mmCIF file with all atom_site columns, C-alpha atoms and ligand atoms in Angstrom:
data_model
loop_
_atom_site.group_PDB
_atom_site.id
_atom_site.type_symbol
_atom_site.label_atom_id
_atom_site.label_alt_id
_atom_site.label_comp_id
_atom_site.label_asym_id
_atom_site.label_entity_id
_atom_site.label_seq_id
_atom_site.pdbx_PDB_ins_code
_atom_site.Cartn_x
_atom_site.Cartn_y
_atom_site.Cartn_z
_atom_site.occupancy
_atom_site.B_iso_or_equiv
_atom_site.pdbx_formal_charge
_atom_site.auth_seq_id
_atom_site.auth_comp_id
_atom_site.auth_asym_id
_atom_site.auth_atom_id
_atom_site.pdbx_PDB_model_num
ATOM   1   C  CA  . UNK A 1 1   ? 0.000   0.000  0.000   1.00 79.00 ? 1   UNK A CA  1
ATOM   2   C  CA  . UNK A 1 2   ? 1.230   3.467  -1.140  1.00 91.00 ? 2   UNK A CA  1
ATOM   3   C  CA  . UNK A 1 3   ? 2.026   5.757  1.850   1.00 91.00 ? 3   UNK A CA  1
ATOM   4   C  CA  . UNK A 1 4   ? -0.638  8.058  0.948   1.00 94.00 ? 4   UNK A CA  1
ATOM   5   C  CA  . UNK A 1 5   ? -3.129  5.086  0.514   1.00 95.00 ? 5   UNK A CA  1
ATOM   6   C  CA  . UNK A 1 6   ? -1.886  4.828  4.434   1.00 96.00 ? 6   UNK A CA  1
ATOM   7   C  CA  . UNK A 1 7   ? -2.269  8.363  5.216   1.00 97.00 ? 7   UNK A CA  1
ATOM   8   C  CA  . UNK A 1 8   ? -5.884  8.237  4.203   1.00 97.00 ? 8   UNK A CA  1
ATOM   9   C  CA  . UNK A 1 9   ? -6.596  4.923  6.159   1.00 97.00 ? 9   UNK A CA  1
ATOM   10  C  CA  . UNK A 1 10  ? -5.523  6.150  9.214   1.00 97.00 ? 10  UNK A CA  1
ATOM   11  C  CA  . UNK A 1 11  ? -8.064  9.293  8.259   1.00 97.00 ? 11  UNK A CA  1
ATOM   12  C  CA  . UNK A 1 12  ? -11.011 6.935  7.992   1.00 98.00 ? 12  UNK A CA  1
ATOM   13  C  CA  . UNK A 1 13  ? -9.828  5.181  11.350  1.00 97.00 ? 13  UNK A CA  1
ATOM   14  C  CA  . UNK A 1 14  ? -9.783  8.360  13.247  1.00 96.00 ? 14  UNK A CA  1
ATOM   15  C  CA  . UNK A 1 15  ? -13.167 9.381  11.676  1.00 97.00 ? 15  UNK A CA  1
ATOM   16  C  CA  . UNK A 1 16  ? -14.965 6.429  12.413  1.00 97.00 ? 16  UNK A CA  1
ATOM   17  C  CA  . UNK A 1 17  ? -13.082 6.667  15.729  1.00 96.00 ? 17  UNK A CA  1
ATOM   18  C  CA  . UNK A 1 18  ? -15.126 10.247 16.296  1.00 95.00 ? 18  UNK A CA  1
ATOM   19  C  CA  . UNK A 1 19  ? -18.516 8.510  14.878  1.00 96.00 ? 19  UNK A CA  1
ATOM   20  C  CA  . UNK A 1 20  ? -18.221 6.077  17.653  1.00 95.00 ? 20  UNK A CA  1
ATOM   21  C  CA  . UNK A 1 21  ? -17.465 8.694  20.422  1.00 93.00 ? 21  UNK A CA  1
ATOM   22  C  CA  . UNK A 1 22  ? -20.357 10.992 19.623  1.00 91.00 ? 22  UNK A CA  1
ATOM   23  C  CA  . UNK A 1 23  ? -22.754 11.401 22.085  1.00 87.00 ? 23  UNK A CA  1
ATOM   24  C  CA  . UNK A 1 24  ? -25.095 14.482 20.540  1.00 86.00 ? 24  UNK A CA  1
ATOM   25  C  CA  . UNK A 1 25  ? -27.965 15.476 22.572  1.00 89.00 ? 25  UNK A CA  1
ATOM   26  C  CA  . UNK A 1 26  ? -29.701 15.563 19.246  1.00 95.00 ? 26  UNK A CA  1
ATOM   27  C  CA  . UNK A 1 27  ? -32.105 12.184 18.902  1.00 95.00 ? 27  UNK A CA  1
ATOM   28  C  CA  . UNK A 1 28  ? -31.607 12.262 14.697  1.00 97.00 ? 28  UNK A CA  1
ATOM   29  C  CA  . UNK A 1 29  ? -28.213 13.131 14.986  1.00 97.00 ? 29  UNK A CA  1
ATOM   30  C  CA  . UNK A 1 30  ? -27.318 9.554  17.454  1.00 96.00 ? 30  UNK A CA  1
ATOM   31  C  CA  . UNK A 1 31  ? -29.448 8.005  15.200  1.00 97.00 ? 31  UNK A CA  1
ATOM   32  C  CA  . UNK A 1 32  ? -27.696 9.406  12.015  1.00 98.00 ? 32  UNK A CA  1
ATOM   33  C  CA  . UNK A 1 33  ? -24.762 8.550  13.387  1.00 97.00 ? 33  UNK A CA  1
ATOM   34  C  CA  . UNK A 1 34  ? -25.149 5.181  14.218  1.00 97.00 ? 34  UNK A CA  1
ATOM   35  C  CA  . UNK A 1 35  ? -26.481 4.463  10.532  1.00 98.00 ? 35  UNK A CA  1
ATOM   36  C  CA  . UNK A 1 36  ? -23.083 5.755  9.031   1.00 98.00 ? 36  UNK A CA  1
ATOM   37  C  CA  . UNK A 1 37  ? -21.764 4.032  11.586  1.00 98.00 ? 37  UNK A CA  1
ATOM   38  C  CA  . UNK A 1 38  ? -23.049 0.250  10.543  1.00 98.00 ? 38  UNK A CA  1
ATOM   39  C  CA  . UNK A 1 39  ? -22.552 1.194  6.653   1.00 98.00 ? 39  UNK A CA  1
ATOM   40  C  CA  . UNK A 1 40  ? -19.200 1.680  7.412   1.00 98.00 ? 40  UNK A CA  1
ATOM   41  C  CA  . UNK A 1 41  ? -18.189 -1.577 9.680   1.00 97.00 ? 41  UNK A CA  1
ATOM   42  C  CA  . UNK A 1 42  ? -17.035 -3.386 6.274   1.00 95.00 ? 42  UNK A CA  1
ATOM   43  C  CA  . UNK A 1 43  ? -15.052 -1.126 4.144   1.00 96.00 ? 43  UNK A CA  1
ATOM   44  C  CA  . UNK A 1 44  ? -15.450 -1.327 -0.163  1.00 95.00 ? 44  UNK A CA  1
ATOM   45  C  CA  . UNK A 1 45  ? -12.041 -2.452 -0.826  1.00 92.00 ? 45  UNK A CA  1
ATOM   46  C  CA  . UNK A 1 46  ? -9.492  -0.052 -2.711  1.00 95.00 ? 46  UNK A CA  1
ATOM   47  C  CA  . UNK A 1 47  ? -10.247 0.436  -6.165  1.00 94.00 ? 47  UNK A CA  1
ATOM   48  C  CA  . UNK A 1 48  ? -7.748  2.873  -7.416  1.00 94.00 ? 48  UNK A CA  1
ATOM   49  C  CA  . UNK A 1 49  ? -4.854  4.740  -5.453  1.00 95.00 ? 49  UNK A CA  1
ATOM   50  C  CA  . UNK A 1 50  ? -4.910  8.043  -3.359  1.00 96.00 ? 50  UNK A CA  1
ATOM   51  C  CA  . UNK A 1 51  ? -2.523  10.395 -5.570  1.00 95.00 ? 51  UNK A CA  1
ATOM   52  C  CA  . UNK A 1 52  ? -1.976  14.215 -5.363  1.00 95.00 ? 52  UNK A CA  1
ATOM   53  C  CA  . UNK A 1 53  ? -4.922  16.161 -6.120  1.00 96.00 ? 53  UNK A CA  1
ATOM   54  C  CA  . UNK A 1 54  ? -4.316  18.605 -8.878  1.00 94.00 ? 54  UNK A CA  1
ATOM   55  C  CA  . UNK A 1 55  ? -7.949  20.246 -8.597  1.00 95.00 ? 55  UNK A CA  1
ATOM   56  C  CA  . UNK A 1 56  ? -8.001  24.182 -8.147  1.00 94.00 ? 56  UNK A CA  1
ATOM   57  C  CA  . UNK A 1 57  ? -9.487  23.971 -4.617  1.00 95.00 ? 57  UNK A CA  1
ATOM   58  C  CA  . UNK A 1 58  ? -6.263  22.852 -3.258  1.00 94.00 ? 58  UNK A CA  1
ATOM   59  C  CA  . UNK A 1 59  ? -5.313  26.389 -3.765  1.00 94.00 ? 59  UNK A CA  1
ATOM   60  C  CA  . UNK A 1 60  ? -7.510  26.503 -0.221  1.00 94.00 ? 60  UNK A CA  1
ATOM   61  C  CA  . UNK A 1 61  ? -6.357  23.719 2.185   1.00 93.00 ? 61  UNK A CA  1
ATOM   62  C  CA  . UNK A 1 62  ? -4.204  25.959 3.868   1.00 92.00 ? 62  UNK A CA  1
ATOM   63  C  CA  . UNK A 1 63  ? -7.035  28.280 5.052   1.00 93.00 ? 63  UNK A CA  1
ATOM   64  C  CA  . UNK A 1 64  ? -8.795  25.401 5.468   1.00 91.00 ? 64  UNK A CA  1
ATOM   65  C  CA  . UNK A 1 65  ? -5.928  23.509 7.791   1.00 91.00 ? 65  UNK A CA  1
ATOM   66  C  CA  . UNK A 1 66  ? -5.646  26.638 9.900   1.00 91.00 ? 66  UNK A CA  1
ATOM   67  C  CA  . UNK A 1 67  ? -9.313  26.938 10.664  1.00 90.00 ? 67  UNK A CA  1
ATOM   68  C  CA  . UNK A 1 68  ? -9.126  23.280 11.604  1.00 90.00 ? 68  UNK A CA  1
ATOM   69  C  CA  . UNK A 1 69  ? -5.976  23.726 13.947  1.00 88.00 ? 69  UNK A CA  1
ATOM   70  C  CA  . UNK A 1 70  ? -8.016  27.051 15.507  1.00 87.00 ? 70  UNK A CA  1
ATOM   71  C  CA  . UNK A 1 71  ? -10.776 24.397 16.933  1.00 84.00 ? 71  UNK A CA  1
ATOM   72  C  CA  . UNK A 1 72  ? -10.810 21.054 18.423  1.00 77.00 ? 72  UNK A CA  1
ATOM   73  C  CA  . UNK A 1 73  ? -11.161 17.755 16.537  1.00 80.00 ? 73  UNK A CA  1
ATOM   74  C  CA  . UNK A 1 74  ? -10.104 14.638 17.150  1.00 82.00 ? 74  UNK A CA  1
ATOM   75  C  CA  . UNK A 1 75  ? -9.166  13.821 14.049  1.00 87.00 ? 75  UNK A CA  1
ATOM   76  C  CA  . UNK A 1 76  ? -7.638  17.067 12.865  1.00 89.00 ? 76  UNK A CA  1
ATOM   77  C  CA  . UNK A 1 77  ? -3.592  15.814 13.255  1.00 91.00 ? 77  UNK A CA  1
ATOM   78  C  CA  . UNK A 1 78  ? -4.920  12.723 10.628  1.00 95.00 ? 78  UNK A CA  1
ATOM   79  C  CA  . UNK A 1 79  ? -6.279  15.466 7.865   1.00 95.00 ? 79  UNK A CA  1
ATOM   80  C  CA  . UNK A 1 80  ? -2.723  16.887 7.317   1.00 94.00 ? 80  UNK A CA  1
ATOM   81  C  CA  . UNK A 1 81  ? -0.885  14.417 5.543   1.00 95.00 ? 81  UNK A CA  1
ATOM   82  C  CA  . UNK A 1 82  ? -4.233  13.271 3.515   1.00 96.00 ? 82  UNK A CA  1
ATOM   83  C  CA  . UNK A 1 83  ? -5.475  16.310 2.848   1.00 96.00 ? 83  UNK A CA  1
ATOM   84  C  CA  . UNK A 1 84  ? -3.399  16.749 -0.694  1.00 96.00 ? 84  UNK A CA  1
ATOM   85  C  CA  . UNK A 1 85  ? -4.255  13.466 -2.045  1.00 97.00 ? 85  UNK A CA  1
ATOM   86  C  CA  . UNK A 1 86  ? -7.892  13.291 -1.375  1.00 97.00 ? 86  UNK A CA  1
ATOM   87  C  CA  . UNK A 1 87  ? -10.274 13.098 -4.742  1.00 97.00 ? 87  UNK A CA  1
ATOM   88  C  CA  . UNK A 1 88  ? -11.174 16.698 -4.590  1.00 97.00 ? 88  UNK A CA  1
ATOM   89  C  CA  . UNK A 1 89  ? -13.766 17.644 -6.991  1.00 96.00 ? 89  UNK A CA  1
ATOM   90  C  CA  . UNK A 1 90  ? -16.546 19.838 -7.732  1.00 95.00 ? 90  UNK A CA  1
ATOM   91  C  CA  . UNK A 1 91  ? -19.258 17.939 -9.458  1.00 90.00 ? 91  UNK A CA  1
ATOM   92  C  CA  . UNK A 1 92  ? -21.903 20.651 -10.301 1.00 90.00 ? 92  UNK A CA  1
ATOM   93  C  CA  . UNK A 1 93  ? -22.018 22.674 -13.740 1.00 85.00 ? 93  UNK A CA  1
ATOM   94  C  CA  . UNK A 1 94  ? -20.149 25.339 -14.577 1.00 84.00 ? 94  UNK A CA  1
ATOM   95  C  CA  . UNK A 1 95  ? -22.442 28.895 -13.698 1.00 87.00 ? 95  UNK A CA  1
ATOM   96  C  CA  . UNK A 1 96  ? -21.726 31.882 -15.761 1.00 86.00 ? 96  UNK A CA  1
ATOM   97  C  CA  . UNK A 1 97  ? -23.573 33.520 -13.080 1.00 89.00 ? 97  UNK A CA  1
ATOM   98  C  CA  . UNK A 1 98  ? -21.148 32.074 -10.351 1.00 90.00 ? 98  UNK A CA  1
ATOM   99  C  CA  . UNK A 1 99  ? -17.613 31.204 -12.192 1.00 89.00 ? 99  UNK A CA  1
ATOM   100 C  CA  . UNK A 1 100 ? -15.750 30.747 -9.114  1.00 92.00 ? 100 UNK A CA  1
ATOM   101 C  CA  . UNK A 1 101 ? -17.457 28.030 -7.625  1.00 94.00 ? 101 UNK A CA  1
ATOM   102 C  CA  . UNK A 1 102 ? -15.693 25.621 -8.577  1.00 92.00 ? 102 UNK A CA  1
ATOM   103 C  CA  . UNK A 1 103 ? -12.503 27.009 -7.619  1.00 94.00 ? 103 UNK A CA  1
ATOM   104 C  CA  . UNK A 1 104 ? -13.441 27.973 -3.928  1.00 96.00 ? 104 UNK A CA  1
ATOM   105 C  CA  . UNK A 1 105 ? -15.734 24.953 -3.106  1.00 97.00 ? 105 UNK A CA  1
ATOM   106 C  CA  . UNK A 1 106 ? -14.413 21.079 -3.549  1.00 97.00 ? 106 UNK A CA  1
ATOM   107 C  CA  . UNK A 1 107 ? -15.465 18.113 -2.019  1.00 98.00 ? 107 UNK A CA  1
ATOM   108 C  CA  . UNK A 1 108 ? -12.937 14.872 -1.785  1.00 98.00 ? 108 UNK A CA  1
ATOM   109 C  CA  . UNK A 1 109 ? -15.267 11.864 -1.333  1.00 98.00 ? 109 UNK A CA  1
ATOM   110 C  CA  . UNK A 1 110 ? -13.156 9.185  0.081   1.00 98.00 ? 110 UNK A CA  1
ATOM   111 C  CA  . UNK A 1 111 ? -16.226 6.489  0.270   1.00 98.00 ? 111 UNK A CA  1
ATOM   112 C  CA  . UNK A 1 112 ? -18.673 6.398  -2.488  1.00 98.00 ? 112 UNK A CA  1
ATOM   113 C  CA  . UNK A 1 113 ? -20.088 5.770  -6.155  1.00 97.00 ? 113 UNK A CA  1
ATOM   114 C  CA  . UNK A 1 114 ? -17.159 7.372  -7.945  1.00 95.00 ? 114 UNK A CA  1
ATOM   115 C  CA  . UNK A 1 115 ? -14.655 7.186  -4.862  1.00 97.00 ? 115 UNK A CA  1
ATOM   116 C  CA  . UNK A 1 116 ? -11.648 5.253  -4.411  1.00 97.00 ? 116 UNK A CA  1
ATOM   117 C  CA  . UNK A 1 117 ? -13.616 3.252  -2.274  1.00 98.00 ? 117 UNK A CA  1
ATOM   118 C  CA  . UNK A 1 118 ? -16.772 2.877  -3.793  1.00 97.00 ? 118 UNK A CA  1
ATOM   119 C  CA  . UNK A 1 119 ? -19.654 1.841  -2.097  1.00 98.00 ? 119 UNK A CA  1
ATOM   120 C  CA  . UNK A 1 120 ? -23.484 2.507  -4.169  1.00 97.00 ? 120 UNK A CA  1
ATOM   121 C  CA  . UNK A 1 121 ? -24.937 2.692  -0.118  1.00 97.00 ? 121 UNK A CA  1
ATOM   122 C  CA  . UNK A 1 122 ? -22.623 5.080  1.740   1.00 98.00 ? 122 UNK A CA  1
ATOM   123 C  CA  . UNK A 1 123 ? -20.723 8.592  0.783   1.00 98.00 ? 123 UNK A CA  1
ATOM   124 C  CA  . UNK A 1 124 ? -18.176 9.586  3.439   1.00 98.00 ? 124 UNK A CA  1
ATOM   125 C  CA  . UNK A 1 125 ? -16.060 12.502 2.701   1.00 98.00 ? 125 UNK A CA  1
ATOM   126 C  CA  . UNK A 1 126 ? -14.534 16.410 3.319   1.00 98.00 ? 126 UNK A CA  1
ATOM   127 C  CA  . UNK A 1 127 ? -16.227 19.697 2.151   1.00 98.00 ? 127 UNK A CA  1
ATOM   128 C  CA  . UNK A 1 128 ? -13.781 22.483 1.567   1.00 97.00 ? 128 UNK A CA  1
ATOM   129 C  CA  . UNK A 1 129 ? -15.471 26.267 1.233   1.00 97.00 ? 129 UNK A CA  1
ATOM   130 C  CA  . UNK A 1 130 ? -12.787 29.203 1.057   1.00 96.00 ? 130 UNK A CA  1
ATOM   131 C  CA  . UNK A 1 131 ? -13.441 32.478 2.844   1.00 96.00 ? 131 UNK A CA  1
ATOM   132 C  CA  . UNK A 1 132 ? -16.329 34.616 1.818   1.00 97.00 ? 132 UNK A CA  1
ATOM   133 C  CA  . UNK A 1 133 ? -18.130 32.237 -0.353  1.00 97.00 ? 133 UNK A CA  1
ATOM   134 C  CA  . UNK A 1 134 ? -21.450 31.868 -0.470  1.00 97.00 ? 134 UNK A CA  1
ATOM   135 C  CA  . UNK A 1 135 ? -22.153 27.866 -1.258  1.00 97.00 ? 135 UNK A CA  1
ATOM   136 C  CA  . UNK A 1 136 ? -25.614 28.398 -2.961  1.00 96.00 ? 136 UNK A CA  1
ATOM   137 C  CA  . UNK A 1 137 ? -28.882 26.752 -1.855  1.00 95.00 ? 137 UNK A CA  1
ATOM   138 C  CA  . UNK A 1 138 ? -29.208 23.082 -3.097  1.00 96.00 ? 138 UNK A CA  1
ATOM   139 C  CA  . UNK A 1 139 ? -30.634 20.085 -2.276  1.00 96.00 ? 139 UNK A CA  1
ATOM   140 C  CA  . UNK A 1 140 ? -30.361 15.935 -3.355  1.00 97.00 ? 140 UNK A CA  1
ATOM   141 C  CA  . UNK A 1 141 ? -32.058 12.924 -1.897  1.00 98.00 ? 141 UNK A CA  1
ATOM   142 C  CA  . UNK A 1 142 ? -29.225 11.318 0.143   1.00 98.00 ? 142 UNK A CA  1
ATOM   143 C  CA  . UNK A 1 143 ? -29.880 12.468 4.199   1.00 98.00 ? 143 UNK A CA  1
ATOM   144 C  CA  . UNK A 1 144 ? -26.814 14.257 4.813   1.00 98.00 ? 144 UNK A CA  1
ATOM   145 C  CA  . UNK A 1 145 ? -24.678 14.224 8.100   1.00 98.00 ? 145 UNK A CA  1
ATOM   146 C  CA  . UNK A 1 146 ? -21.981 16.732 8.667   1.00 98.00 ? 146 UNK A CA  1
ATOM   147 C  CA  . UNK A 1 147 ? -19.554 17.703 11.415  1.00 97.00 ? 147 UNK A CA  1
ATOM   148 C  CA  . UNK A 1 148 ? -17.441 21.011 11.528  1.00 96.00 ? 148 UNK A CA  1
ATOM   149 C  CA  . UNK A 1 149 ? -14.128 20.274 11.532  1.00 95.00 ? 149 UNK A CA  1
ATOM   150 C  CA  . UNK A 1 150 ? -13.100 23.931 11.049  1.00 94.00 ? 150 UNK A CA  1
ATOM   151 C  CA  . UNK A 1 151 ? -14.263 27.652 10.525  1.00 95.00 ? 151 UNK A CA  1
ATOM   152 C  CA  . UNK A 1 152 ? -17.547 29.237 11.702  1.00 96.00 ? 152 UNK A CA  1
ATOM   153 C  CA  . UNK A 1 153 ? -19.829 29.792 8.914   1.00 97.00 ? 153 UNK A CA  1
ATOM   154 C  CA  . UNK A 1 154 ? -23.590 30.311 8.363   1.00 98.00 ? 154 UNK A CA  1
ATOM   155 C  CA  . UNK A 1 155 ? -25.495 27.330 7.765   1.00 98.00 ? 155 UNK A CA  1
ATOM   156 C  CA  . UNK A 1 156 ? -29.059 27.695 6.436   1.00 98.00 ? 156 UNK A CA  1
ATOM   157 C  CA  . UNK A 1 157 ? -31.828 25.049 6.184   1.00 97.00 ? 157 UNK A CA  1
ATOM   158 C  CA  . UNK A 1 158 ? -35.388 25.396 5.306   1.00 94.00 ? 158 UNK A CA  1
ATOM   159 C  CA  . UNK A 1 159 ? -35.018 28.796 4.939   1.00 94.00 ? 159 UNK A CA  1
ATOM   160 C  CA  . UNK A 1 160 ? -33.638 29.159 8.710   1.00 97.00 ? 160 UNK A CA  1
ATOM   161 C  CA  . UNK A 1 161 ? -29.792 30.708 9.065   1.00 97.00 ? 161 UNK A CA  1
ATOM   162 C  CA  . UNK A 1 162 ? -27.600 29.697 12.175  1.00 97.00 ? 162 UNK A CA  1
ATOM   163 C  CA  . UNK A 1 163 ? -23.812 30.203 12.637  1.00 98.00 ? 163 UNK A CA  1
ATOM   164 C  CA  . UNK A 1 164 ? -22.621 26.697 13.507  1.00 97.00 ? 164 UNK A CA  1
ATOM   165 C  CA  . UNK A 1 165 ? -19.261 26.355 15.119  1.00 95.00 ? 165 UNK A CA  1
ATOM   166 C  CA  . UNK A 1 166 ? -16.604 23.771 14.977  1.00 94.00 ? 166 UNK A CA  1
ATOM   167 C  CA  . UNK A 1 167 ? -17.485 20.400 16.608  1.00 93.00 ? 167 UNK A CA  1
ATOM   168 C  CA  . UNK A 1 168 ? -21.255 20.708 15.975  1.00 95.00 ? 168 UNK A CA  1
ATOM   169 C  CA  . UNK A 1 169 ? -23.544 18.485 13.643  1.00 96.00 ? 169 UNK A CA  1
ATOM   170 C  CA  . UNK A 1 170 ? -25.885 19.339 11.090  1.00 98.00 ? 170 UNK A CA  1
ATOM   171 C  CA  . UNK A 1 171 ? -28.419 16.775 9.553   1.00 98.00 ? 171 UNK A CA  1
ATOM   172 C  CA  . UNK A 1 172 ? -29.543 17.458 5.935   1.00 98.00 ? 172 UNK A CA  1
ATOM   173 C  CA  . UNK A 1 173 ? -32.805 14.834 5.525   1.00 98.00 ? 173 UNK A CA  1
ATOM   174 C  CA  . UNK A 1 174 ? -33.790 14.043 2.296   1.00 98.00 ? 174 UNK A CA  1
ATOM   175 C  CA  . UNK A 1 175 ? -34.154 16.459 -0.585  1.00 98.00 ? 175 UNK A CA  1
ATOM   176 C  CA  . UNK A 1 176 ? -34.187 19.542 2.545   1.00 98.00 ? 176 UNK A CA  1
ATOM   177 C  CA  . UNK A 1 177 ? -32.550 22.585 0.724   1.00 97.00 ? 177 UNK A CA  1
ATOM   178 C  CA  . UNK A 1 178 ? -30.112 24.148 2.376   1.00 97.00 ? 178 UNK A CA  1
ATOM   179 C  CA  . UNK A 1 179 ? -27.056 26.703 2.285   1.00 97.00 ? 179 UNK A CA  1
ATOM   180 C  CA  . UNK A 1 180 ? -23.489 27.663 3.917   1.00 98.00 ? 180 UNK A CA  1
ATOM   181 C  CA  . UNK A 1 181 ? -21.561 30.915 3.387   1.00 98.00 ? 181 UNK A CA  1
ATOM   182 C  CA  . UNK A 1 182 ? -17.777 32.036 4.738   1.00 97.00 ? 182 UNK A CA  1
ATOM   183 C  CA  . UNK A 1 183 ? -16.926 34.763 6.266   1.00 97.00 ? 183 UNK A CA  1
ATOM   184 C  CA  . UNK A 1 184 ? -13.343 34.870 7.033   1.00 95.00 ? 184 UNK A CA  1
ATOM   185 C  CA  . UNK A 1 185 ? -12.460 31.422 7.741   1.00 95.00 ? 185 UNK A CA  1
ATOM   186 C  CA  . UNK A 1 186 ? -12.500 28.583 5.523   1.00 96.00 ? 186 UNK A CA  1
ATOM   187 C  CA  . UNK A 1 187 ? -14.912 25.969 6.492   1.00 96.00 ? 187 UNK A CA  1
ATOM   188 C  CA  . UNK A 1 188 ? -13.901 22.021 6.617   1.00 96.00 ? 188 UNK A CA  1
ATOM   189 C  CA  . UNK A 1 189 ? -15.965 19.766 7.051   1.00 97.00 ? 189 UNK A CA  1
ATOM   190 C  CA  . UNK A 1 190 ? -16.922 15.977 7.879   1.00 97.00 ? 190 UNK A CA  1
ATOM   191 C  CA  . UNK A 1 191 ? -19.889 14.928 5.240   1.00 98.00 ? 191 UNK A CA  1
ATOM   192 C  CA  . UNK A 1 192 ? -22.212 11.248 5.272   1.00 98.00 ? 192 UNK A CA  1
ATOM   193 C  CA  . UNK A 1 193 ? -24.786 10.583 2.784   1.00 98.00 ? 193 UNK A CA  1
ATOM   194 C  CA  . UNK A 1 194 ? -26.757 7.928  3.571   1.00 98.00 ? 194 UNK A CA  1
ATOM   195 C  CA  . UNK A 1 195 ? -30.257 7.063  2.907   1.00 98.00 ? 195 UNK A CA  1
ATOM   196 C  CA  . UNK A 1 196 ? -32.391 5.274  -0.294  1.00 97.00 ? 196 UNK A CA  1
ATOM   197 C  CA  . UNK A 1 197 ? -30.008 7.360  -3.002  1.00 98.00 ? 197 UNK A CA  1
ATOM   198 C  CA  . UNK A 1 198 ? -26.582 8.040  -2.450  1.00 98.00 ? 198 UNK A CA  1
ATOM   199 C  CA  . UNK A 1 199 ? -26.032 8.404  -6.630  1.00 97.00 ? 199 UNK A CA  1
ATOM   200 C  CA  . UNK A 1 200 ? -27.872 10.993 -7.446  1.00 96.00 ? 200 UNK A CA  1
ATOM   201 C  CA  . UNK A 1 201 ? -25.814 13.975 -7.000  1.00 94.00 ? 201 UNK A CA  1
ATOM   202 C  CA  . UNK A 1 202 ? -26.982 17.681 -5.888  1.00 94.00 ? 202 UNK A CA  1
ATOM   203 C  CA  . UNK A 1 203 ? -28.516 20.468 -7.693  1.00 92.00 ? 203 UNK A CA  1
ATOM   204 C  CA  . UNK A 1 204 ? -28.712 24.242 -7.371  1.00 93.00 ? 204 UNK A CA  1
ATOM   205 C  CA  . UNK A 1 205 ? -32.463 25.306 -6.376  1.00 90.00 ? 205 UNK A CA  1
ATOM   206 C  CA  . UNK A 1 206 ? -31.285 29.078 -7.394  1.00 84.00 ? 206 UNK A CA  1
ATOM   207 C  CA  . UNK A 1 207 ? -31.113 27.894 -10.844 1.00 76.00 ? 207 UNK A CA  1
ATOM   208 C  CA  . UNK A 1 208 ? -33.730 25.958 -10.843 1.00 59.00 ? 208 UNK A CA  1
ATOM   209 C  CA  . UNK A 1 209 ? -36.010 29.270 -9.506  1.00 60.00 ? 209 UNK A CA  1
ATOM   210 C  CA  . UNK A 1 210 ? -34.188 31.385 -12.388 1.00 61.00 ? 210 UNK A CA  1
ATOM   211 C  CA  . UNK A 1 211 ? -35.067 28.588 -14.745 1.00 60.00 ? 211 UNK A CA  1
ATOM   212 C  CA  . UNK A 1 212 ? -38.642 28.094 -13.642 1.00 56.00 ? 212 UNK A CA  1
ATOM   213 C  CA  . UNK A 1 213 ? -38.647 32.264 -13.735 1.00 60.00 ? 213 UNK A CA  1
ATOM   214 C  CA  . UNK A 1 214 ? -37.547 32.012 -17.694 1.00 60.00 ? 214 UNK A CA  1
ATOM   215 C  CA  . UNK A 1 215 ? -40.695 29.646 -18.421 1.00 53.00 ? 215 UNK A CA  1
ATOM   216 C  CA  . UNK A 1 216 ? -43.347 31.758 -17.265 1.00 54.00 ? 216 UNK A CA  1
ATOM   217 C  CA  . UNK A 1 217 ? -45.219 32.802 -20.383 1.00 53.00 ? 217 UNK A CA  1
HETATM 218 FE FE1 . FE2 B 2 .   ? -25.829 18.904 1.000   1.00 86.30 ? 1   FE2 B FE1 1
#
């Protein structure tokens, strides 16, 4: 096994690690948690290696490492020396309206359809959102489980904005839209999909008003 394949190994141990010492006061959140939890007790095995990620979001995992090493996690000392050779990606269509998205937002899924490890029943993986970015509203049917690793930002669901700090949970259910924006920090963060559809990736509902807009006679 490559050292990186290593690197990220030890990154799913220490995550699972933090699954199995949550203790949220939140009923769907324990409940969310334990579901990862069992989808993840036999691991897909390795399809293709961890290498260097040469997406532009990379451009960001410093902000993003130094918002993570301003909080507690215990699993931040594992995302350092896998952070580089995660998948990172941004899997949504380009937006005239919005052509930086894909530059300041990337997610590296580590578990699912298209991941090195690819499982068609669970996604496990990292969000990355540089400073003062607003990640639009969207929505997709997987329930969604995440965990702040890093930065405070402004989550919004169902219409309702919160600032959720480091070490905190947030529970997407199915098809729920929701929102984050930066302010000064990066944000990193711990994603799950779980749920009926794990395929079926997101889509903008800001477009998808614009679009609907365009129709009207
Ligand atoms: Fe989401």
């Amino acid at each position: 096994m490559t050292a990186h394949n290593k690197d990220v190994f030890s990154l799913i141990d220490r995550i699972i690690a933090h699954y199995r010492n949550t203790v949220s006061g939140d009923e769907e959140i324990r409940k969310e948690t334990a579901r990862v939890l069992s989808l993840l007790e036999h691991l897909p095995s390795l399809s293709e290696d961890f290498n260097e990620s040469r997406h532009p979001v990379v451009a960001h995992v410093d902000e993003a490492l130094t918002s993570a090493e301003h909080a507690y996690s215990d699993f931040t000392a594992a995302i350092r020396p896998a952070i580089r050779y995660l998948p990172w990606k941004y899997n949504y269509a380009p937006r005239k309206d919005k052509p930086s998205l894909g530059s300041t937002i990337g997610f590296a899924e580590i578990i699912g359809p298209e991941a090195p490890l690819r499982s068609d029943k669970v996604c496990l993986g990292l969000t990355l959102i540089a400073p003062d970015t607003l990640y639009p509203l969207h929505h997709h049917p997987a329930v969604e489980l995440y965990y702040v690793i890093g930065g405070n930002a402004v989550w919004t669901k169902k219409g309702i904005a919160r600032l959720v700090p480091p070490g905190e949970y947030v529970l997407h259910e199915s098809n729920v839209i929701h929102s984050m924006e930066t302010g000064s920090e990066a944000l990193l963060a711990l994603y799950a999909w779980t749920g009926d559809d794990v395929i079926t990736i997101s889509v903008y509902d800001d477009i998808a008003a614009e679009e609907k807009e365009k129709e009207k006679p």
